XYZ file of C-alpha atoms in Angstrom:
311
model
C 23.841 0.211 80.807
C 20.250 0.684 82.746
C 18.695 -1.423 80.066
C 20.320 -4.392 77.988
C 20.003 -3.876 74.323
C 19.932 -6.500 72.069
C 21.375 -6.494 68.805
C 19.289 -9.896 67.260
C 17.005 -8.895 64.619
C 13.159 -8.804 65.627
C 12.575 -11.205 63.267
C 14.732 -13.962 61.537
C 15.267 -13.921 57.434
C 13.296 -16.747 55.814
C 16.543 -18.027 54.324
C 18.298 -18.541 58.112
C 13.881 -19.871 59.222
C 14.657 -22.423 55.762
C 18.221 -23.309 56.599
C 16.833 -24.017 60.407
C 14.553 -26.115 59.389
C 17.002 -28.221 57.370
C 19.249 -28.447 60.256
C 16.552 -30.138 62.155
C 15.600 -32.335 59.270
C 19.143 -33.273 58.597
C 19.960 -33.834 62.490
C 23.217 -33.000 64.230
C 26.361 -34.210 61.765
C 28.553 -36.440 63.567
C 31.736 -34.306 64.705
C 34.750 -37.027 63.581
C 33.126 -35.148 59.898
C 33.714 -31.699 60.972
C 37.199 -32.931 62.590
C 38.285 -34.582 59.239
C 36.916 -31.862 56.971
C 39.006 -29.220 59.565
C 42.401 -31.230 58.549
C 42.765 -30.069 55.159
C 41.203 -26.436 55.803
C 43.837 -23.917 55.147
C 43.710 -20.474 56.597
C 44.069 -17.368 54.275
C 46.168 -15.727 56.776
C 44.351 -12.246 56.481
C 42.108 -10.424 58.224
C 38.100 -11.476 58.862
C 36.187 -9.147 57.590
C 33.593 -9.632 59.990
C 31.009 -6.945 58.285
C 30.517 -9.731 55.559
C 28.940 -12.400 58.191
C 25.516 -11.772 57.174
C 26.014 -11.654 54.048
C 27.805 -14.698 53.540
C 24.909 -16.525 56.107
C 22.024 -15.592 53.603
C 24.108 -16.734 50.721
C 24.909 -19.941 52.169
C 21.655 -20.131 53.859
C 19.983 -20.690 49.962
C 22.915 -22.298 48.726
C 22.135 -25.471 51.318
C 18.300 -25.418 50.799
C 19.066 -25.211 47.098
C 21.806 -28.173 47.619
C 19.488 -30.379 49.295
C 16.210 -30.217 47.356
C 18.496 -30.786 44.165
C 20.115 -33.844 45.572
C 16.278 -35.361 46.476
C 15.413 -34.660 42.842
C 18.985 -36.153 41.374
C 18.100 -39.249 39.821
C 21.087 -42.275 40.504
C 22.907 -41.777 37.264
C 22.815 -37.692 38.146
C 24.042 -38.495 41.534
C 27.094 -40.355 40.234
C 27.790 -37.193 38.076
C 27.466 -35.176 41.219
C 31.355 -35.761 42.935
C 32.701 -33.714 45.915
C 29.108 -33.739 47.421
C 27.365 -35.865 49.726
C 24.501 -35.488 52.109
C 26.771 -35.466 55.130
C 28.338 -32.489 53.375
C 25.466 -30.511 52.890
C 24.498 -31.203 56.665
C 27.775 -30.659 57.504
C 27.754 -27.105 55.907
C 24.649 -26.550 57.012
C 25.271 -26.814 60.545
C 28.274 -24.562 60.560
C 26.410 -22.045 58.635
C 23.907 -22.072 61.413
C 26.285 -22.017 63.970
C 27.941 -19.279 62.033
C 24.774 -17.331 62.485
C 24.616 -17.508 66.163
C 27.993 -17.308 67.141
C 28.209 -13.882 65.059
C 24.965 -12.587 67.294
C 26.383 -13.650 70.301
C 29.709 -11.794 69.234
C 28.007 -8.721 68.670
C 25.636 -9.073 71.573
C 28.640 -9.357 73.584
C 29.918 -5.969 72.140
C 26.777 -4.176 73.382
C 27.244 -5.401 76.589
C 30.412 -4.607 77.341
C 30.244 -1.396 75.726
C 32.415 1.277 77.096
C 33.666 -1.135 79.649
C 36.962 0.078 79.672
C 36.772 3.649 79.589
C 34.746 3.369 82.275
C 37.217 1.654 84.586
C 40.026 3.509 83.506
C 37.986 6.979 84.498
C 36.907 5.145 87.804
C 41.051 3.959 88.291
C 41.508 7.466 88.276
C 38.865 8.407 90.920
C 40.372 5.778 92.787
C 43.647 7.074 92.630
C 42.957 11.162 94.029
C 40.838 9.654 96.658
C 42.958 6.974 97.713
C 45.304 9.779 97.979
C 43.097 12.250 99.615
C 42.079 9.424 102.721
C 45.591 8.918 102.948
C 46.876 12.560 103.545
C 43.113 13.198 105.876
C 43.783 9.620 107.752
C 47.886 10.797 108.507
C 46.354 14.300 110.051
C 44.469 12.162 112.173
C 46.080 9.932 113.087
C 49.854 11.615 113.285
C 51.216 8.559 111.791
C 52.423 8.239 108.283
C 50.201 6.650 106.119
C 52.052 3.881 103.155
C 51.163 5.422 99.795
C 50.010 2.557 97.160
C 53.179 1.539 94.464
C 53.625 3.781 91.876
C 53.506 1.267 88.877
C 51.665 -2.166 89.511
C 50.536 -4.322 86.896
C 47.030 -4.433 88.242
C 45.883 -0.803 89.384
C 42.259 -2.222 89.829
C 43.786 -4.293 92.747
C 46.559 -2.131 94.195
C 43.901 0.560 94.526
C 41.328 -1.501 96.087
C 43.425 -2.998 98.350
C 44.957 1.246 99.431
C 41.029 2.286 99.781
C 40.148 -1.491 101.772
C 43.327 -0.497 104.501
C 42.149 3.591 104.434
C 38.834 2.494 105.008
C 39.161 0.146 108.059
C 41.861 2.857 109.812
C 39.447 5.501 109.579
C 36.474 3.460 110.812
C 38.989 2.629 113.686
C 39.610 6.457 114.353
C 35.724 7.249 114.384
C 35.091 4.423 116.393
C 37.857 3.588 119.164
C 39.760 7.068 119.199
C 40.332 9.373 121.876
C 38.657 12.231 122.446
C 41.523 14.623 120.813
C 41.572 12.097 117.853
C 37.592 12.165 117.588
C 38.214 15.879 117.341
C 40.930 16.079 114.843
C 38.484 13.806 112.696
C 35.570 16.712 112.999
C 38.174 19.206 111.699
C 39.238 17.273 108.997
C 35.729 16.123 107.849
C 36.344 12.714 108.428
C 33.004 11.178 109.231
C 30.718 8.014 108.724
C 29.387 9.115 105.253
C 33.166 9.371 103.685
C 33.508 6.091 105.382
C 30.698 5.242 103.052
C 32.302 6.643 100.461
C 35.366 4.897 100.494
C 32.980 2.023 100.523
C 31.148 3.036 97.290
C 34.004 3.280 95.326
C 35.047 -0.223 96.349
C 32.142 -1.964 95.219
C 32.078 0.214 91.837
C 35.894 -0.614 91.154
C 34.462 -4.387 91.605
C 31.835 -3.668 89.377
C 33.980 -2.463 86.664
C 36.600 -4.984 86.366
C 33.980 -7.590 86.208
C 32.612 -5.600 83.259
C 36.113 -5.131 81.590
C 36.656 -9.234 81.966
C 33.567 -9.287 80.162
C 34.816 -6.969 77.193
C 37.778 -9.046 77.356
C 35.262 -11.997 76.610
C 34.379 -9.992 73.187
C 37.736 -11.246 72.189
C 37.408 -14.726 72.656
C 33.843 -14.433 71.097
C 35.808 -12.930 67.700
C 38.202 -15.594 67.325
C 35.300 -17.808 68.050
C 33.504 -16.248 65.068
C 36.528 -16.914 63.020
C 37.006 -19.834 63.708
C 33.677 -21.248 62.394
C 33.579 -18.668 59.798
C 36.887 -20.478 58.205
C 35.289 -23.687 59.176
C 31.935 -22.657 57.269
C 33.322 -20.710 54.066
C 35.246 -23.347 52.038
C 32.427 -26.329 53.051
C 29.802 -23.902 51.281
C 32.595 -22.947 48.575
C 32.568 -27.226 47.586
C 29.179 -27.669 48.018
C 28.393 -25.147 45.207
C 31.172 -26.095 43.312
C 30.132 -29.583 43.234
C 26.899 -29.022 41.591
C 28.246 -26.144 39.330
C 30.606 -29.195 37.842
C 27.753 -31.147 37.758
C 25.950 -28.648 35.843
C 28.532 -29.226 33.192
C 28.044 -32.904 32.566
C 24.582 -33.047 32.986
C 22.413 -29.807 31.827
C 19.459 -30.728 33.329
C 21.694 -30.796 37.071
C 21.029 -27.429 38.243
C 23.641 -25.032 40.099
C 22.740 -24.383 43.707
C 24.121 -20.819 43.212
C 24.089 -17.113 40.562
C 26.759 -17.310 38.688
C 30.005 -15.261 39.496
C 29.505 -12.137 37.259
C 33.295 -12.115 36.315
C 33.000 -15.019 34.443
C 32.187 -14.523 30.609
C 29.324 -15.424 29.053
C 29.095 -18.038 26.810
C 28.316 -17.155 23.012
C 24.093 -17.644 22.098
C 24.691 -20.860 19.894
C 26.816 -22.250 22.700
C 24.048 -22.044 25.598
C 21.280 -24.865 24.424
C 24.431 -27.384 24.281
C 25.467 -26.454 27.658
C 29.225 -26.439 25.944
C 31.420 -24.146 25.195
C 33.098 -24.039 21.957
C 36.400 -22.226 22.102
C 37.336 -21.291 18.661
C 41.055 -20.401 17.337
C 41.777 -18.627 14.106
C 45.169 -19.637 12.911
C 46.914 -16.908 10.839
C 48.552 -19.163 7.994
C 52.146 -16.492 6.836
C 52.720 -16.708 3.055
C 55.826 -19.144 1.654
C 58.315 -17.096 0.580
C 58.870 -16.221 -3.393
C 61.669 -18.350 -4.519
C 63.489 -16.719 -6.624
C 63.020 -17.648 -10.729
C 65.225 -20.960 -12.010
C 67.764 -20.356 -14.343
C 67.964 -23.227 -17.159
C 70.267 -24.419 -18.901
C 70.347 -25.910 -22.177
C 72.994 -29.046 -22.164
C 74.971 -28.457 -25.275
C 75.788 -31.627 -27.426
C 78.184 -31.366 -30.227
C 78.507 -27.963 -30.574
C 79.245 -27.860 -34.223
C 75.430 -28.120 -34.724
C 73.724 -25.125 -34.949
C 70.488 -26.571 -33.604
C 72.344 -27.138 -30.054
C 73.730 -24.047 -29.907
C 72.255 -22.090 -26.741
């Protein structure tokens, strides 16, 4: 590129200005936390969706400022409602966030750079192949001797063609420069001058050029996995932080969460809000006895001469 493009925004969100600023109030978290938290952090085992960086830095962004001005205002008794929180957590997830931030910019600053970076060398291998191939069959007219061809199937092309052009260049700098006069002529017939001397040259610093660029799109890469890394490192810190206060919020009403609530969770029912309870109610369907069936009776009959025992 003639001019390097930058892909960081002109100006900063005041959510990532807010959740710098707590970074720097909180200082730098000691790493044996990050190292420990790390040990029970389980990876989901699918794909980053990388698109959702931002996103996810805003959201954190507020739920840290929101985490730590709630904590100053948590009275003792509040605090010891507060569990899975701390202030080395919120710095802790604070920090990553941040780091979150710039390692995503970098990432995609990195992308800009190396932009096209390989479909440019793979055009210039193929320059770099016909001309190789050209000096070769121009330098064995010359010269009358055979000329070695570079291997058909390397695992580095870059190289194997550099090294063809290095060996075609010096030979036909040596024809131009030490050959006899019937050489010298043969070289005039076959165009072989200073300037595709120089040309040879060129395309031996832009093959350098190029692979230096496409070692730097293989850096775009490591800067991904870096991004992923921290990313996994970030999400489930921010993930307890909120939760912590949203339990919180349920013991103690006046304990606000740091974070909206999900939409997919229900509402509660309008008497239940001002408790800060929910009430789950059961109607229990009570089934019928069954009719017994009518009792026969039976009149015991003693001495049954007597009329008035008679059935």
């Amino acid at each position: 590129m003639s001019k390097r493009e930058s892909v960081r925004p002109a100006h900063k969100s005041p959510s990532v200005i807010e959740l710098e600023r707590l970074v720097r109030q909180l200082g730098q978290p000691d790493q044996g936390l990050l190292d420990a938290a790390s040990e029970t952090l389980h990876s989901p085992g699918e794909p980053v969706d990388l698109s959702t960086v931002p996103k996810f830095v805003e959201d954190a962004a507020e739920v840290c400022v929101a985490a730590h001005t709630r904590w100053r205002e948590c009275t003792t008794e509040q605090r010891s409602l507060l569990r899975g929180c701390s202030l080395d957590l919120i710095g802790l997830a604070a920090d990553q966030s941040l780091r979150l931030d710039r390692t995503f910019a970098e990432f995609r600053q990195s992308e800009v750079d190396g932009k096209d970076a390989g479909e440019n060398l793979a055009a210039a291998l193929e320059r770099a192949e016909a001309l190789a191939e050209q000096a070769r069959s121009v330098i064995q007219t010359v010269a009358g001797v055979p000329q070695q061809a570079p291997p058909a199937e390397v695992e580095d092309p870059a190289t194997a063609f550099a090294v063809a052009i290095r060996g075609l260049r010096d030979t036909a700098r040596e024809l131009l420069d030490r050959g006899s006069p019937g050489v010298r002529k043969r070289c005039a017939l076959s165009a072989l001058d200073e300037s595709y001397v120089q040309m040879l040259e060129a395309t031996l610093s832009e093959l350098a050029e190029l692979v230096r660029q496409a070692s730097d799109a293989a850096a775009v890469a490591r800067k991904k996995v870096q991004v992923e890394r921290t990313f996994a490192y970030a999400r489930p810190l921010i993930e307890q932080l909120a939760q912590a206060f949203e339990h919180a919020s349920r013991l103690d009403k006046n304990i606000a969460p740091v974070r909206a609530a999900d939409p997919g969770i229900a509402k509660r029912a309008p008497a239940d809000k001002g408790r800060g309870t929910v009430v789950m109610q059961k109607t229990i369907a009570l089934k019928p006895a069954p009719a017994e069936p009518p009792r026969r009776v039976e009149k015991l009959v003693i001495g049954g001469a007597d009329p008035r025992f008679k059935r």
